[in-house]
mmCIF file of C-alpha atoms in Angstrom:
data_model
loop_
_atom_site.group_PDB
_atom_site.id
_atom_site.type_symbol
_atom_site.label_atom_id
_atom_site.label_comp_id
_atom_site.label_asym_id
_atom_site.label_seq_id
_atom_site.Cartn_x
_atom_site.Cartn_y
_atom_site.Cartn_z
ATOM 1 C CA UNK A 1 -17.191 7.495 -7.823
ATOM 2 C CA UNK A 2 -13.919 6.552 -8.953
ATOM 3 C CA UNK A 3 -11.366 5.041 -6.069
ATOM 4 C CA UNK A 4 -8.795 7.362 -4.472
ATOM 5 C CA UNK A 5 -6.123 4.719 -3.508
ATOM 6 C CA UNK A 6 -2.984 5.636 -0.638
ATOM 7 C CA UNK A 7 -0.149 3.202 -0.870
ATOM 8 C CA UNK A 8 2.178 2.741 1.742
ATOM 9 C CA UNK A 9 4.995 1.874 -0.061
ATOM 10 C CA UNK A 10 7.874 -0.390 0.754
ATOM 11 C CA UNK A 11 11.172 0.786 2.272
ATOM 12 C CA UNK A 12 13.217 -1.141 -0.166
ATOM 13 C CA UNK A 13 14.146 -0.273 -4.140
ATOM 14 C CA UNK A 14 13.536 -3.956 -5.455
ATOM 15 C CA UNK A 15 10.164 -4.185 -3.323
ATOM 16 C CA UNK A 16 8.804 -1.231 -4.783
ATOM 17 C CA UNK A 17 9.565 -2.251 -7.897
ATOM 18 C CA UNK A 18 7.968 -5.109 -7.405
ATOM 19 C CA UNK A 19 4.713 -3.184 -6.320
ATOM 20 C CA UNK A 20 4.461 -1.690 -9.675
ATOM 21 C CA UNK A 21 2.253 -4.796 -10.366
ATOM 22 C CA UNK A 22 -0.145 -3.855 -7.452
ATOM 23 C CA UNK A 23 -0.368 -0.134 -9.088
ATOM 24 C CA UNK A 24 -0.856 -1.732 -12.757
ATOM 25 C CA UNK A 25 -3.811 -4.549 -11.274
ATOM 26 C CA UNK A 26 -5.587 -1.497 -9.577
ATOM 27 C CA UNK A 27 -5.673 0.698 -12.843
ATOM 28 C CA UNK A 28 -7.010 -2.557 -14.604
ATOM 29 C CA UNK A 29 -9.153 -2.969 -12.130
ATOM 30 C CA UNK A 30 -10.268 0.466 -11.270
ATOM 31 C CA UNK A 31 -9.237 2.407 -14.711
ATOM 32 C CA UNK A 32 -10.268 5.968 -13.200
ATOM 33 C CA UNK A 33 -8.374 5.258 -9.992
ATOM 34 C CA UNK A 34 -6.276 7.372 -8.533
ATOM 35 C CA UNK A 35 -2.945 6.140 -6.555
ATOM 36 C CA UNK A 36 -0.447 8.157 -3.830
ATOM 37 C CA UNK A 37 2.352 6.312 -2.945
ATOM 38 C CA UNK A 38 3.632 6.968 0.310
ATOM 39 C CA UNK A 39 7.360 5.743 0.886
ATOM 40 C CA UNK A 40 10.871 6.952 1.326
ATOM 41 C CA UNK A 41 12.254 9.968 -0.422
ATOM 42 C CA UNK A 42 14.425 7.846 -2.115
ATOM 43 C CA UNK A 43 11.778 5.806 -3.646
ATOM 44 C CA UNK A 44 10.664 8.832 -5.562
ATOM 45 C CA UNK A 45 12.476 9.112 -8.532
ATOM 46 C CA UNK A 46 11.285 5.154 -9.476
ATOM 47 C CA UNK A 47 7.568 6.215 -8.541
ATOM 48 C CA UNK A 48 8.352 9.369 -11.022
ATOM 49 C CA UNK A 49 8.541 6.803 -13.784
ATOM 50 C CA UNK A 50 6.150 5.090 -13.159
ATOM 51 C CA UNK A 51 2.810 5.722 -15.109
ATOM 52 C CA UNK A 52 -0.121 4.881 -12.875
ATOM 53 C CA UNK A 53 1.364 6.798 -10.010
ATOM 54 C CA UNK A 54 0.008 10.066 -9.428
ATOM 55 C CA UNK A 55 1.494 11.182 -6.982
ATOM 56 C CA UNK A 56 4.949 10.340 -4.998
ATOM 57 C CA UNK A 57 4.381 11.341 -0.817
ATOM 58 C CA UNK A 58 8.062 11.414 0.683
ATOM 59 C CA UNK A 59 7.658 9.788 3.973
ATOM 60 C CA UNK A 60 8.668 12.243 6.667
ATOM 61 C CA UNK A 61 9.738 9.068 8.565
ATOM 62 C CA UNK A 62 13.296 7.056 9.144
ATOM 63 C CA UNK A 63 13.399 3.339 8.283
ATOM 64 C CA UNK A 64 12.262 2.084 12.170
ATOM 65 C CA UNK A 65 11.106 5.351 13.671
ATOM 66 C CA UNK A 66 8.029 5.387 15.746
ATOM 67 C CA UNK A 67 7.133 8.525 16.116
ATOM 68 C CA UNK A 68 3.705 8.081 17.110
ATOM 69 C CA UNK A 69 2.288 12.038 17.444
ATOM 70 C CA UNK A 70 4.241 12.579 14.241
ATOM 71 C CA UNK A 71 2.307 9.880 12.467
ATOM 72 C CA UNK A 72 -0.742 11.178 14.272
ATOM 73 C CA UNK A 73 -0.540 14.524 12.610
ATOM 74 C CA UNK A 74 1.166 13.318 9.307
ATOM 75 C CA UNK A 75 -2.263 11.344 8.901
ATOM 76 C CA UNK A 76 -4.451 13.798 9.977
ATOM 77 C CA UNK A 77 -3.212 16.148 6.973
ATOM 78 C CA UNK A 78 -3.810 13.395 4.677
ATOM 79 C CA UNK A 79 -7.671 13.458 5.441
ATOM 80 C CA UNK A 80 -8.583 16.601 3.201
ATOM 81 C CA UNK A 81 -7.378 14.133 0.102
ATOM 82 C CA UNK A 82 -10.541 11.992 0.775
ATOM 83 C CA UNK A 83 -8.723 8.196 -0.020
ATOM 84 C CA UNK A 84 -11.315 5.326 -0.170
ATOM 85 C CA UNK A 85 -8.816 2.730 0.278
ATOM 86 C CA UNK A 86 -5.056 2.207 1.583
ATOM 87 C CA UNK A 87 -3.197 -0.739 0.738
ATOM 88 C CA UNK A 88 -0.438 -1.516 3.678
ATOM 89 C CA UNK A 89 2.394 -3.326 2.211
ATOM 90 C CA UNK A 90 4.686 -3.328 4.892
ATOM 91 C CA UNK A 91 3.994 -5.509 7.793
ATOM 92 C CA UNK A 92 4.941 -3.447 10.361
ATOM 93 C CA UNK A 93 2.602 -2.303 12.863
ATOM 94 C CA UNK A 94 4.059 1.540 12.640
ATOM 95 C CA UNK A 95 3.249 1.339 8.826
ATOM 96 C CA UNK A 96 -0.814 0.697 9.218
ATOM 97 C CA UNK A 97 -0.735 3.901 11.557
ATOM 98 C CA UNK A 98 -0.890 6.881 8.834
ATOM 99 C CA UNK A 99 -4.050 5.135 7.019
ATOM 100 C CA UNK A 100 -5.808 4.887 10.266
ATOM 101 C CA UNK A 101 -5.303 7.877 11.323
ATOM 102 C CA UNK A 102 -6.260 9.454 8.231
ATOM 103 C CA UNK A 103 -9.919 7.553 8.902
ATOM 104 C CA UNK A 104 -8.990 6.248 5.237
ATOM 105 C CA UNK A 105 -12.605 3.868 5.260
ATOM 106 C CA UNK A 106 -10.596 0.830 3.693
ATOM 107 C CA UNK A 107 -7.572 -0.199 5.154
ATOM 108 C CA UNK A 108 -6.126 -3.502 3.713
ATOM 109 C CA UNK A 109 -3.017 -5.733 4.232
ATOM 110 C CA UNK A 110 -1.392 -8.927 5.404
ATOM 111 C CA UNK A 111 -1.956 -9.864 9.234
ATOM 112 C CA UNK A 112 1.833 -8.883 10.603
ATOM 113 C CA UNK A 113 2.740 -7.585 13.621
ATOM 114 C CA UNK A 114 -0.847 -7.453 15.015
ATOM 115 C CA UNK A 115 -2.374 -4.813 13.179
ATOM 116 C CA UNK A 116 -6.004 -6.223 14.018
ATOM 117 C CA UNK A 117 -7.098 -2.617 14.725
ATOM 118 C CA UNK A 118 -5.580 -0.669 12.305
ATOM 119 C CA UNK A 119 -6.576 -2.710 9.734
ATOM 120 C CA UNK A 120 -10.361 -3.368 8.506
ATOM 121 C CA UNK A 121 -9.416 -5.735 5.468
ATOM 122 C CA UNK A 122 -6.562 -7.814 7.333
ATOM 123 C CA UNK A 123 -5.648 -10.930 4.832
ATOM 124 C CA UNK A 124 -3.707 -13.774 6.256
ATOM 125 C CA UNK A 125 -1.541 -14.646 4.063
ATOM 126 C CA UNK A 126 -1.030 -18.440 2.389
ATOM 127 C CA UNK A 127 2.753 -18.434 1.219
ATOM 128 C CA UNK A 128 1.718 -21.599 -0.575
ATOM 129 C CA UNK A 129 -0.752 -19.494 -2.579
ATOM 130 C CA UNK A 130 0.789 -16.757 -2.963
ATOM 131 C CA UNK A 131 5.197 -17.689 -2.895
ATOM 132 C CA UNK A 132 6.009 -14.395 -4.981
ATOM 133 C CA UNK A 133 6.053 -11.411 -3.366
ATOM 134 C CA UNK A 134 4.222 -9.717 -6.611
ATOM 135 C CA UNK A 135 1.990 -12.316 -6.098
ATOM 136 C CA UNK A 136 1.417 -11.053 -2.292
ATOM 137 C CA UNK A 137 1.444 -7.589 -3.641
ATOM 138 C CA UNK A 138 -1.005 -8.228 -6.301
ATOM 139 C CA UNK A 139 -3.769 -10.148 -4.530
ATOM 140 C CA UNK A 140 -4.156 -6.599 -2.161
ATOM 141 C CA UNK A 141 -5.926 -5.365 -5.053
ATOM 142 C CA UNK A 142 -8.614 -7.575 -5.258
ATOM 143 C CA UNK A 143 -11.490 -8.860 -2.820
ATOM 144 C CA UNK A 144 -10.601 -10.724 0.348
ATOM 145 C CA UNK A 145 -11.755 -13.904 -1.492
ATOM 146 C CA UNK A 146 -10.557 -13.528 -4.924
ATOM 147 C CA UNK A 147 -8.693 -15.928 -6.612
ATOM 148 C CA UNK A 148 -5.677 -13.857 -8.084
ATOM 149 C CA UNK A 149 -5.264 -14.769 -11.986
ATOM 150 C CA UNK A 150 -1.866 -13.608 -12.891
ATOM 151 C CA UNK A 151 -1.850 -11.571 -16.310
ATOM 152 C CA UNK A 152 1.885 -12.371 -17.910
ATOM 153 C CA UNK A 153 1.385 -9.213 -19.275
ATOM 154 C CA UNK A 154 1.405 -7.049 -15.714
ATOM 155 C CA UNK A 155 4.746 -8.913 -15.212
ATOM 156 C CA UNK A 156 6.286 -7.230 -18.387
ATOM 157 C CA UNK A 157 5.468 -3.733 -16.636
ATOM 158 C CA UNK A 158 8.203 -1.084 -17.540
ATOM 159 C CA UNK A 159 9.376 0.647 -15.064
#
């Protein structure tokens, strides 16, 4: 059965560029993947270019919003697409909210902001290991205790 990724994307332009290496290690990894991006609607004209996204989800949410029945019901439509893993790249607790809800089975990220709960693959992160936010992006996409082998070629990813 071939993985049915949902990213939640970053908030920022130059972060989600940056993620492009996360999308390119999970097609290498999992070639038949599939990956939703979820981030804000001005995010989706870069995720339009780029190749191993299949599909752009505007966030119906501001930068800082809560909204907690929102997010409730926001996830809850997301169940019928049957993901089999999120990748959190925010740290924000509010950001871990629409995988969990969803009941996506795999919910990974970095610790931030307590997420203990929402998250069932929490990674702490080692800035010493990983100083490069790719790096941090990147390492999401393996196992929990993978060493992360950097290709040279994932950095020359066009966006």
């Amino acid at each position: 059965m071939a993985e049915n990724f949902l990213i939640i994307g970053p908030s920022w332009v130059g972060d989600l560029v940056m993620a492009q290496t996360l999308f390119v290690s999970l097609k290498k990894l999992y070639p038949d993947c599939k990956i939703d991006v979820l981030s804000p609607a001005w995010c989706e004209a870069l995720l339009a270019r780029m190749s191993e996204v299949d599909n752009s989800l505007v966030s119906p949410f501001q930068h800082g919003e809560f909204l907690l029945q929102q997010r409730y019901k926001f996830g809850r439509g997301l169940r019928d697409k049957a993901y089999t893993r999120a990748i959190v790249l925010p740290n924000s607790w509010k950001s871990a909210l629409v995988p969990y809800f969803a009941k996506i089975p795999i919910r990974s990220g970095w610790v931030g902001e307590m997420r203990y709960h929402l998250l069932n693959d929490i990674r702490k992160l080692d800035k010493n290991a990983y100083p490069l936010m790719i790096e941090r992006f990147m390492a999401l996409a393996k196992a929990k205790d993978s060493k992360l082998f950097i290709d040279p070629n994932l950095l020359l990813a066009q966006v």
